[in-house]
PDB file of C-alpha atoms in Angstrom:
ATOM      1  CA  MET Y 247     111.017 164.226  59.209  1.00  0.00           C
ATOM      2  CA  MET Y 248     111.375 167.951  59.283  1.00  0.00           C
ATOM      3  CA  ASN Y 249     114.403 169.893  58.635  1.00  0.00           C
ATOM      4  CA  LEU Y 250     115.262 171.800  61.219  1.00  0.00           C
ATOM      5  CA  LYS Y 251     115.424 175.190  58.901  1.00  0.00           C
ATOM      6  CA  ASN Y 252     112.005 174.665  58.371  1.00  0.00           C
ATOM      7  CA  ILE Y 253     111.248 174.399  62.014  1.00  0.00           C
ATOM      8  CA  GLN Y 254     113.368 177.709  62.935  1.00  0.00           C
ATOM      9  CA  SER Y 255     111.455 179.361  59.770  1.00  0.00           C
ATOM     10  CA  ALA Y 256     108.330 178.561  60.990  1.00  0.00           C
ATOM     11  CA  PRO Y 257     106.107 180.994  62.409  1.00  0.00           C
ATOM     12  CA  ILE Y 258     105.102 180.749  66.032  1.00  0.00           C
ATOM     13  CA  THR Y 259     101.118 180.726  65.982  1.00  0.00           C
ATOM     14  CA  GLY Y 260     101.123 179.097  69.290  1.00  0.00           C
ATOM     15  CA  GLN Y 261     100.148 175.973  68.344  1.00  0.00           C
ATOM     16  CA  ALA Y 262     101.885 172.262  68.883  1.00  0.00           C
ATOM     17  CA  VAL Y 263     103.797 171.093  66.395  1.00  0.00           C
ATOM     18  CA  GLN Y 264     103.373 167.406  65.206  1.00  0.00           C
ATOM     19  CA  PHE Y 265     106.770 165.301  64.348  1.00  0.00           C
ATOM     20  CA  PRO Y 266     106.039 162.165  62.746  1.00  0.00           C
ATOM     21  CA  LEU Y 267     106.503 159.111  64.300  1.00  0.00           C
ATOM     22  CA  PRO Y 268     109.550 156.502  64.299  1.00  0.00           C
ATOM     23  CA  PRO Y 269     109.340 153.094  62.625  1.00  0.00           C
ATOM     24  CA  PRO Y 270     108.670 150.212  65.025  1.00  0.00           C
ATOM     25  CA  PRO Y 271     111.809 148.178  65.844  1.00  0.00           C
ATOM     26  CA  PRO Y 272     112.083 145.018  63.764  1.00  0.00           C
ATOM     27  CA  PRO Y 273     110.921 141.561  65.683  1.00  0.00           C
ATOM     28  CA  HIS Y 274     113.665 140.061  67.433  1.00  0.00           C
ATOM     29  CA  PRO Y 275     114.099 136.257  66.850  1.00  0.00           C
ATOM     30  CA  GLN Y 276     112.259 133.495  68.992  1.00  0.00           C
ATOM     31  CA  SER Y 277     114.432 133.174  71.985  1.00  0.00           C
ATOM     32  CA  PRO Y 278     115.598 129.359  72.634  1.00  0.00           C
ATOM     33  CA  THR Y 279     113.336 129.275  75.368  1.00  0.00           C
ATOM     34  CA  SER Y 280     110.146 130.421  74.172  1.00  0.00           C
ATOM     35  CA  PRO Y 281     106.689 129.127  73.584  1.00  0.00           C
ATOM     36  CA  ARG Y 282     105.850 127.969  69.693  1.00  0.00           C
ATOM     37  CA  SER Y 283     103.189 128.713  67.782  1.00  0.00           C
ATOM     38  CA  THR Y 284     101.262 126.245  65.867  1.00  0.00           C
ATOM     39  CA  ALA Y 285      98.073 127.311  62.955  1.00  0.00           C
ATOM     40  CA  SER Y 286      95.501 125.429  63.056  1.00  0.00           C
ATOM     41  CA  SER Y 287      92.167 126.429  61.583  1.00  0.00           C
ATOM     42  CA  GLY Y 288      93.033 129.813  61.177  1.00  0.00           C
ATOM     43  CA  LEU Y 289      93.549 129.979  65.233  1.00  0.00           C
ATOM     44  CA  VAL Y 290      97.212 130.327  66.362  1.00  0.00           C
ATOM     45  CA  THR Y 291      97.824 127.882  69.450  1.00  0.00           C
ATOM     46  CA  VAL Y 292     100.949 128.718  71.862  1.00  0.00           C
ATOM     47  CA  VAL Y 293     102.416 125.127  72.896  1.00  0.00           C
ATOM     48  CA  SER Y 294     104.780 125.100  75.808  1.00  0.00           C
ATOM     49  CA  PRO Y 295     108.207 123.663  74.946  1.00  0.00           C
ATOM     50  CA  CYS Y 296     109.253 120.004  75.915  1.00  0.00           C
ATOM     51  CA  ALA Y 297     110.815 119.650  79.635  1.00  0.00           C
ATOM     52  CA  ALA Y 298     114.224 118.760  77.623  1.00  0.00           C
ATOM     53  CA  CYS Y 299     114.019 121.512  75.537  1.00  0.00           C
ATOM     54  CA  LYS Y 300     113.567 123.657  78.216  1.00  0.00           C
ATOM     55  CA  ILE Y 301     116.646 122.033  80.051  1.00  0.00           C
ATOM     56  CA  LEU Y 302     119.009 122.277  77.362  1.00  0.00           C
ATOM     57  CA  ARG Y 303     118.351 125.617  76.449  1.00  0.00           C
ATOM     58  CA  ARG Y 304     117.125 125.450  72.849  1.00  0.00           C
ATOM     59  CA  ARG Y 305     114.367 125.957  70.596  1.00  0.00           C
ATOM     60  CA  CYS Y 306     111.669 123.222  70.638  1.00  0.00           C
ATOM     61  CA  VAL Y 307     110.871 122.868  67.104  1.00  0.00           C
ATOM     62  CA  GLU Y 308     107.619 121.316  66.041  1.00  0.00           C
ATOM     63  CA  LYS Y 309     108.778 117.779  65.077  1.00  0.00           C
ATOM     64  CA  CYS Y 310     110.969 117.622  68.530  1.00  0.00           C
ATOM     65  CA  VAL Y 311     112.183 114.205  69.103  1.00  0.00           C
ATOM     66  CA  LEU Y 312     112.041 114.647  72.648  1.00  0.00           C
ATOM     67  CA  ALA Y 313     108.784 116.717  73.092  1.00  0.00           C
ATOM     68  CA  PRO Y 314     106.115 113.130  73.209  1.00  0.00           C
ATOM     69  CA  TYR Y 315     108.218 111.705  75.926  1.00  0.00           C
ATOM     70  CA  PHE Y 316     109.220 114.239  78.162  1.00  0.00           C
ATOM     71  CA  PRO Y 317     106.602 116.681  78.719  1.00  0.00           C
ATOM     72  CA  PRO Y 318     106.959 120.349  80.509  1.00  0.00           C
ATOM     73  CA  THR Y 319     104.955 119.086  83.365  1.00  0.00           C
ATOM     74  CA  ASP Y 320     107.528 116.309  84.571  1.00  0.00           C
ATOM     75  CA  PRO Y 321     111.150 117.952  84.015  1.00  0.00           C
ATOM     76  CA  CYS Y 322     112.660 115.718  86.526  1.00  0.00           C
ATOM     77  CA  LYS Y 323     112.815 112.624  84.278  1.00  0.00           C
ATOM     78  CA  PHE Y 324     114.658 114.174  81.675  1.00  0.00           C
ATOM     79  CA  THR Y 325     116.992 115.794  83.886  1.00  0.00           C
ATOM     80  CA  LYS Y 326     117.724 112.252  85.751  1.00  0.00           C
ATOM     81  CA  ALA Y 327     118.192 110.183  82.412  1.00  0.00           C
ATOM     82  CA  HIS Y 328     120.265 113.235  81.077  1.00  0.00           C
ATOM     83  CA  ARG Y 329     122.469 112.847  83.952  1.00  0.00           C
ATOM     84  CA  VAL Y 330     123.468 109.568  83.323  1.00  0.00           C
ATOM     85  CA  PHE Y 331     122.866 109.039  79.722  1.00  0.00           C
ATOM     86  CA  GLY Y 332     123.455 112.602  78.056  1.00  0.00           C
ATOM     87  CA  ALA Y 333     121.047 114.012  75.507  1.00  0.00           C
ATOM     88  CA  ALA Y 334     123.007 113.196  72.449  1.00  0.00           C
ATOM     89  CA  ASN Y 335     122.777 109.560  73.291  1.00  0.00           C
ATOM     90  CA  ILE Y 336     119.224 109.584  73.849  1.00  0.00           C
ATOM     91  CA  ILE Y 337     118.318 111.708  70.703  1.00  0.00           C
ATOM     92  CA  LYS Y 338     120.643 108.674  68.964  1.00  0.00           C
ATOM     93  CA  LEU Y 339     118.604 105.644  70.575  1.00  0.00           C
ATOM     94  CA  LEU Y 340     115.269 107.202  70.102  1.00  0.00           C
ATOM     95  CA  GLN Y 341     116.079 108.219  66.082  1.00  0.00           C
ATOM     96  CA  GLU Y 342     117.215 104.871  65.867  1.00  0.00           C
ATOM     97  CA  LEU Y 343     114.212 103.010  67.269  1.00  0.00           C
ATOM     98  CA  PRO Y 344     110.622 103.061  65.524  1.00  0.00           C
ATOM     99  CA  GLU Y 345     108.182 104.980  67.329  1.00  0.00           C
ATOM    100  CA  LEU Y 346     106.251 101.684  68.475  1.00  0.00           C
ATOM    101  CA  LYS Y 347     109.183 101.018  70.549  1.00  0.00           C
ATOM    102  CA  ARG Y 348     110.226 104.374  72.113  1.00  0.00           C
ATOM    103  CA  VAL Y 349     108.011 104.686  74.856  1.00  0.00           C
ATOM    104  CA  ASP Y 350     109.551 101.604  76.395  1.00  0.00           C
ATOM    105  CA  ALA Y 351     112.999 102.501  75.488  1.00  0.00           C
ATOM    106  CA  VAL Y 352     112.210 105.983  77.466  1.00  0.00           C
ATOM    107  CA  ASN Y 353     110.912 104.139  80.527  1.00  0.00           C
ATOM    108  CA  SER Y 354     113.643 101.689  80.615  1.00  0.00           C
ATOM    109  CA  LEU Y 355     116.226 104.452  80.532  1.00  0.00           C
ATOM    110  CA  VAL Y 356     114.478 106.587  83.001  1.00  0.00           C
ATOM    111  CA  TYR Y 357     114.078 103.292  85.195  1.00  0.00           C
ATOM    112  CA  GLU Y 358     117.825 102.571  84.719  1.00  0.00           C
ATOM    113  CA  ALA Y 359     118.929 106.027  85.776  1.00  0.00           C
ATOM    114  CA  ASN Y 360     116.714 106.198  88.667  1.00  0.00           C
ATOM    115  CA  ALA Y 361     118.531 103.016  89.921  1.00  0.00           C
ATOM    116  CA  ARG Y 362     121.648 104.145  89.035  1.00  0.00           C
ATOM    117  CA  LEU Y 363     121.172 107.454  91.097  1.00  0.00           C
ATOM    118  CA  ARG Y 364     120.123 105.625  94.200  1.00  0.00           C
ATOM    119  CA  ASP Y 365     123.514 102.946  93.461  1.00  0.00           C
ATOM    120  CA  PRO Y 366     125.880 104.396  91.082  1.00  0.00           C
ATOM    121  CA  VAL Y 367     128.332 101.264  91.653  1.00  0.00           C
ATOM    122  CA  TYR Y 368     125.953  98.136  90.901  1.00  0.00           C
ATOM    123  CA  GLY Y 369     122.580 100.546  89.325  1.00  0.00           C
ATOM    124  CA  CYS Y 370     120.049  98.069  88.022  1.00  0.00           C
ATOM    125  CA  ALA Y 371     122.386  94.589  88.151  1.00  0.00           C
ATOM    126  CA  GLY Y 372     122.477  95.530  92.207  1.00  0.00           C
ATOM    127  CA  ALA Y 373     118.452  95.795  92.279  1.00  0.00           C
ATOM    128  CA  ILE Y 374     118.703  92.394  90.279  1.00  0.00           C
ATOM    129  CA  CYS Y 375     120.734  90.490  92.501  1.00  0.00           C
ATOM    130  CA  ARG Y 376     118.605  91.716  95.350  1.00  0.00           C
ATOM    131  CA  LEU Y 377     115.720  90.577  94.010  1.00  0.00           C
ATOM    132  CA  GLN Y 378     117.636  86.892  92.985  1.00  0.00           C
ATOM    133  CA  ASP Y 379     118.594  86.890  96.326  1.00  0.00           C
ATOM    134  CA  GLN Y 380     114.960  87.390  97.772  1.00  0.00           C
ATOM    135  CA  ILE Y 381     113.525  84.766  95.217  1.00  0.00           C
ATOM    136  CA  SER Y 382     116.414  82.386  96.384  1.00  0.00           C
ATOM    137  CA  GLU Y 383     115.232  82.828  99.910  1.00  0.00           C
ATOM    138  CA  LEU Y 384     111.390  82.451  99.404  1.00  0.00           C
ATOM    139  CA  LYS Y 385     112.417  78.934  97.375  1.00  0.00           C
ATOM    140  CA  ALA Y 386     114.463  77.352 100.486  1.00  0.00           C
ATOM    141  CA  GLU Y 387     111.918  78.774 102.648  1.00  0.00           C
ATOM    142  CA  LEU Y 388     109.186  77.110 100.400  1.00  0.00           C
ATOM    143  CA  ALA Y 389     110.994  73.680 100.285  1.00  0.00           C
ATOM    144  CA  ARG Y 390     111.097  73.628 104.149  1.00  0.00           C
ATOM    145  CA  THR Y 391     108.012  74.124 104.422  1.00  0.00           C
ATOM    146  CA  GLN Y 392     106.688  71.741 101.845  1.00  0.00           C
ATOM    147  CA  ALA Y 393     109.179  69.233 103.806  1.00  0.00           C
ATOM    148  CA  GLU Y 394     107.294  69.974 107.096  1.00  0.00           C
ATOM    149  CA  LEU Y 395     104.035  69.461 105.266  1.00  0.00           C
ATOM    150  CA  ALA Y 396     105.127  65.997 103.771  1.00  0.00           C
ATOM    151  CA  ARG Y 397     106.310  64.730 107.646  1.00  0.00           C
ATOM    152  CA  THR Y 398     102.997  66.193 108.956  1.00  0.00           C
ATOM    153  CA  GLN Y 399     100.918  64.404 106.231  1.00  0.00           C
ATOM    154  CA  ALA Y 400     102.987  61.349 106.755  1.00  0.00           C
ATOM    155  CA  GLU Y 401     102.252  61.696 110.278  1.00  0.00           C
ATOM    156  CA  LEU Y 402      98.797  61.907 109.976  1.00  0.00           C
ATOM    157  CA  ALA Y 403      98.488  58.959 107.644  1.00  0.00           C
ATOM    158  CA  ARG Y 404     100.230  56.508 110.029  1.00  0.00           C
ATOM    159  CA  THR Y 405      97.901  57.651 113.019  1.00  0.00           C
ATOM    160  CA  GLN Y 406      94.784  57.132 110.563  1.00  0.00           C
ATOM    161  CA  ALA Y 407      96.285  53.793 110.086  1.00  0.00           C
ATOM    162  CA  GLU Y 408      96.676  53.062 113.787  1.00  0.00           C
ATOM    163  CA  ALA Y 409      93.563  53.780 114.951  1.00  0.00           C
ATOM    164  CA  ALA Y 410      91.549  51.804 111.967  1.00  0.00           C
ATOM    165  CA  ASN Y 411      93.680  48.767 113.318  1.00  0.00           C
ATOM    166  CA  LEU Y 412      92.543  49.521 116.987  1.00  0.00           C
ATOM    167  CA  GLN Y 413      89.114  49.803 115.575  1.00  0.00           C
ATOM    168  CA  CYS Y 414      89.448  46.439 113.769  1.00  0.00           C
ATOM    169  CA  GLU Y 415      90.470  44.818 116.608  1.00  0.00           C
ATOM    170  CA  ASN Y 416      87.975  46.292 119.219  1.00  0.00           C
ATOM    171  CA  SER Y 417      85.400  45.188 116.307  1.00  0.00           C
ATOM    172  CA  ASN Y 418      86.889  41.320 116.113  1.00  0.00           C
ATOM    173  CA  SER Y 419      87.079  41.297 120.241  1.00  0.00           C
ATOM    174  CA  ILE Y 420      83.457  41.847 120.484  1.00  0.00           C
ATOM    175  CA  ALA Y 421      82.275  39.972 117.994  1.00  0.00           C
ATOM    176  CA  LEU Y 422      84.403  36.939 119.607  1.00  0.00           C
ATOM    177  CA  ILE Y 423      82.937  38.015 122.812  1.00  0.00           C
ATOM    178  CA  TYR Y 424      79.301  37.637 121.405  1.00  0.00           C
ATOM    179  CA  MET Y 425      80.067  34.519 119.834  1.00  0.00           C
ATOM    180  CA  GLU Y 426      81.573  33.493 123.449  1.00  0.00           C
ATOM    181  CA  MET Y 427      78.367  34.767 125.235  1.00  0.00           C
ATOM    182  CA  GLU Y 428      76.161  32.922 122.833  1.00  0.00           C
ATOM    183  CA  LYS Y 429      77.440  29.605 123.239  1.00  0.00           C
ATOM    184  CA  PHE Y 430      77.803  30.193 126.851  1.00  0.00           C
ATOM    185  CA  ASN Y 431      74.212  30.892 126.758  1.00  0.00           C
ATOM    186  CA  GLN Y 432      72.985  27.968 124.658  1.00  0.00           C
ATOM    187  CA  ALA Y 433      75.305  25.593 126.882  1.00  0.00           C
ATOM    188  CA  THR Y 434      73.852  26.805 129.910  1.00  0.00           C
ATOM    189  CA  ALA Y 435      70.265  26.628 128.306  1.00  0.00           C
ATOM    190  CA  VAL Y 436      70.678  22.845 127.337  1.00  0.00           C
ATOM    191  CA  ALA Y 437      72.558  21.702 130.873  1.00  0.00           C
ATOM    192  CA  GLY Y 438      69.017  23.512 132.494  1.00  0.00           C
ATOM    193  CA  GLY Y 439      66.935  22.600 130.419  1.00  0.00           C
ATOM    194  CA  GLY Y 440      66.311  19.295 131.804  1.00  0.00           C
ATOM    195  CA  GLY Y 441      67.749  17.749 128.783  1.00  0.00           C
ATOM    196  CA  GLY Y 442      68.790  14.176 130.867  1.00  0.00           C
ATOM    197  CA  ASN Y 443      72.286  13.232 132.310  1.00  0.00           C
ATOM    198  CA  CYS Y 444      73.776  13.068 128.636  1.00  0.00           C
ATOM    199  CA  ASN Y 445      73.519  17.074 128.518  1.00  0.00           C
ATOM    200  CA  SER Y 446      75.028  17.585 131.401  1.00  0.00           C
ATOM    201  CA  ALA Y 447      77.802  14.974 130.604  1.00  0.00           C
ATOM    202  CA  VAL Y 448      78.443  16.892 127.911  1.00  0.00           C
ATOM    203  CA  PHE Y 449      78.642  20.097 129.139  1.00  0.00           C
ATOM    204  CA  GLN Y 450      81.017  18.796 132.131  1.00  0.00           C
ATOM    205  CA  GLN Y 451      83.287  17.315 129.584  1.00  0.00           C
ATOM    206  CA  GLN Y 452      83.385  20.463 127.913  1.00  0.00           C
ATOM    207  CA  GLN Y 453      84.439  22.426 130.928  1.00  0.00           C
ATOM    208  CA  GLN Y 454      87.179  19.808 131.565  1.00  0.00           C
ATOM    209  CA  GLN Y 455      88.329  20.296 128.231  1.00  0.00           C
ATOM    210  CA  GLN Y 456      88.879  24.088 129.062  1.00  0.00           C
ATOM    211  CA  TYR Y 457      90.413  23.541 132.420  1.00  0.00           C
ATOM    212  CA  ALA Y 458      92.524  20.910 130.533  1.00  0.00           C
ATOM    213  CA  MET Y 459      93.522  23.477 127.906  1.00  0.00           C
ATOM    214  CA  MET Y 460      94.502  26.107 130.730  1.00  0.00           C
ATOM    215  CA  ASP Y 461      98.358  26.435 131.607  1.00  0.00           C
ATOM    216  CA  THR Y 462      98.651  25.550 135.275  1.00  0.00           C
ATOM    217  CA  SER Y 463     102.330  25.161 135.284  1.00  0.00           C
ATOM    218  CA  CYS Y 464     102.384  28.279 137.468  1.00  0.00           C
ATOM    219  CA  PHE Y 465     100.848  26.667 140.342  1.00  0.00           C
ATOM    220  CA  LEU Y 466     102.594  24.422 142.882  1.00  0.00           C
ATOM    221  CA  ASP Y 467     101.352  20.357 142.600  1.00  0.00           C
ATOM    222  CA  GLU Y 468     100.424  19.567 146.492  1.00  0.00           C
ATOM    223  CA  SER Y 469     101.883  16.216 145.244  1.00  0.00           C
ATOM    224  CA  ASN Y 470     104.981  17.236 144.525  1.00  0.00           C
ATOM    225  CA  LEU Y 471     105.279  19.721 147.034  1.00  0.00           C
ATOM    226  CA  SER Y 472     106.592  17.342 149.669  1.00  0.00           C
ATOM    227  CA  SER Y 473     109.341  16.182 147.280  1.00  0.00           C
ATOM    228  CA  GLY Y 474     110.475  19.460 145.868  1.00  0.00           C
ATOM    229  CA  TRP Y 475     111.566  20.128 149.554  1.00  0.00           C
ATOM    230  CA  GLU Y 476     113.376  18.144 151.813  1.00  0.00           C
ATOM    231  CA  PRO Y 477     113.531  18.568 155.498  1.00  0.00           C
ATOM    232  CA  LEU Y 478     116.972  20.400 157.003  1.00  0.00           C
ATOM    233  CA  TRP Y 479     117.644  17.937 159.463  1.00  0.00           C
ATOM    234  CA  ALA Y 480     117.625  14.900 157.197  1.00  0.00           C
TER     235      ALA Y 480
END
């Protein structure tokens, strides 16, 4: 800077005096929520901090444990997990697990956190109990349906057996009828064919045998009618 004495002693010539510019201020340290930058192949790529570091208001380093699993586009995911388990417990759990199992662990934590927020008393246990009750109800309904199906199949088999028996009886009856008709036709042909008195006698004898085999006990005999009834004036 110029000295004031020099300024006062300088002649006034009507021209503007040029003062030197002040030095630039020192760079401020990076704020906790400011985006981090990574240099690759001479270019600077600005990467937004993860949702966990944004919510915790801390600087998101390059090797942040939470960054791969809590992207900045889904802050509610970390908010729910942090509300139930806490950021310190989540970080400790992820550090103790290998990288291949961290994704499943984060998904399990988020699912359990959602269940705990919906049901603060039982959490995942309540959802599991409800699903087990539904499974038991479905098993009972399935058993009832199978028992009803077995009864229906048994009734169908019995009906089919009865139908087969009836069909067999009908077939036997038709066969007997055809046999009787054939015998009758043969007997009629023999009787009407002029075969002599011998054939007629045989036919009459067969008819008498058939009549003798008939049960006539249900009819009243005229010879015993008078003996069975006595006169009232006797």
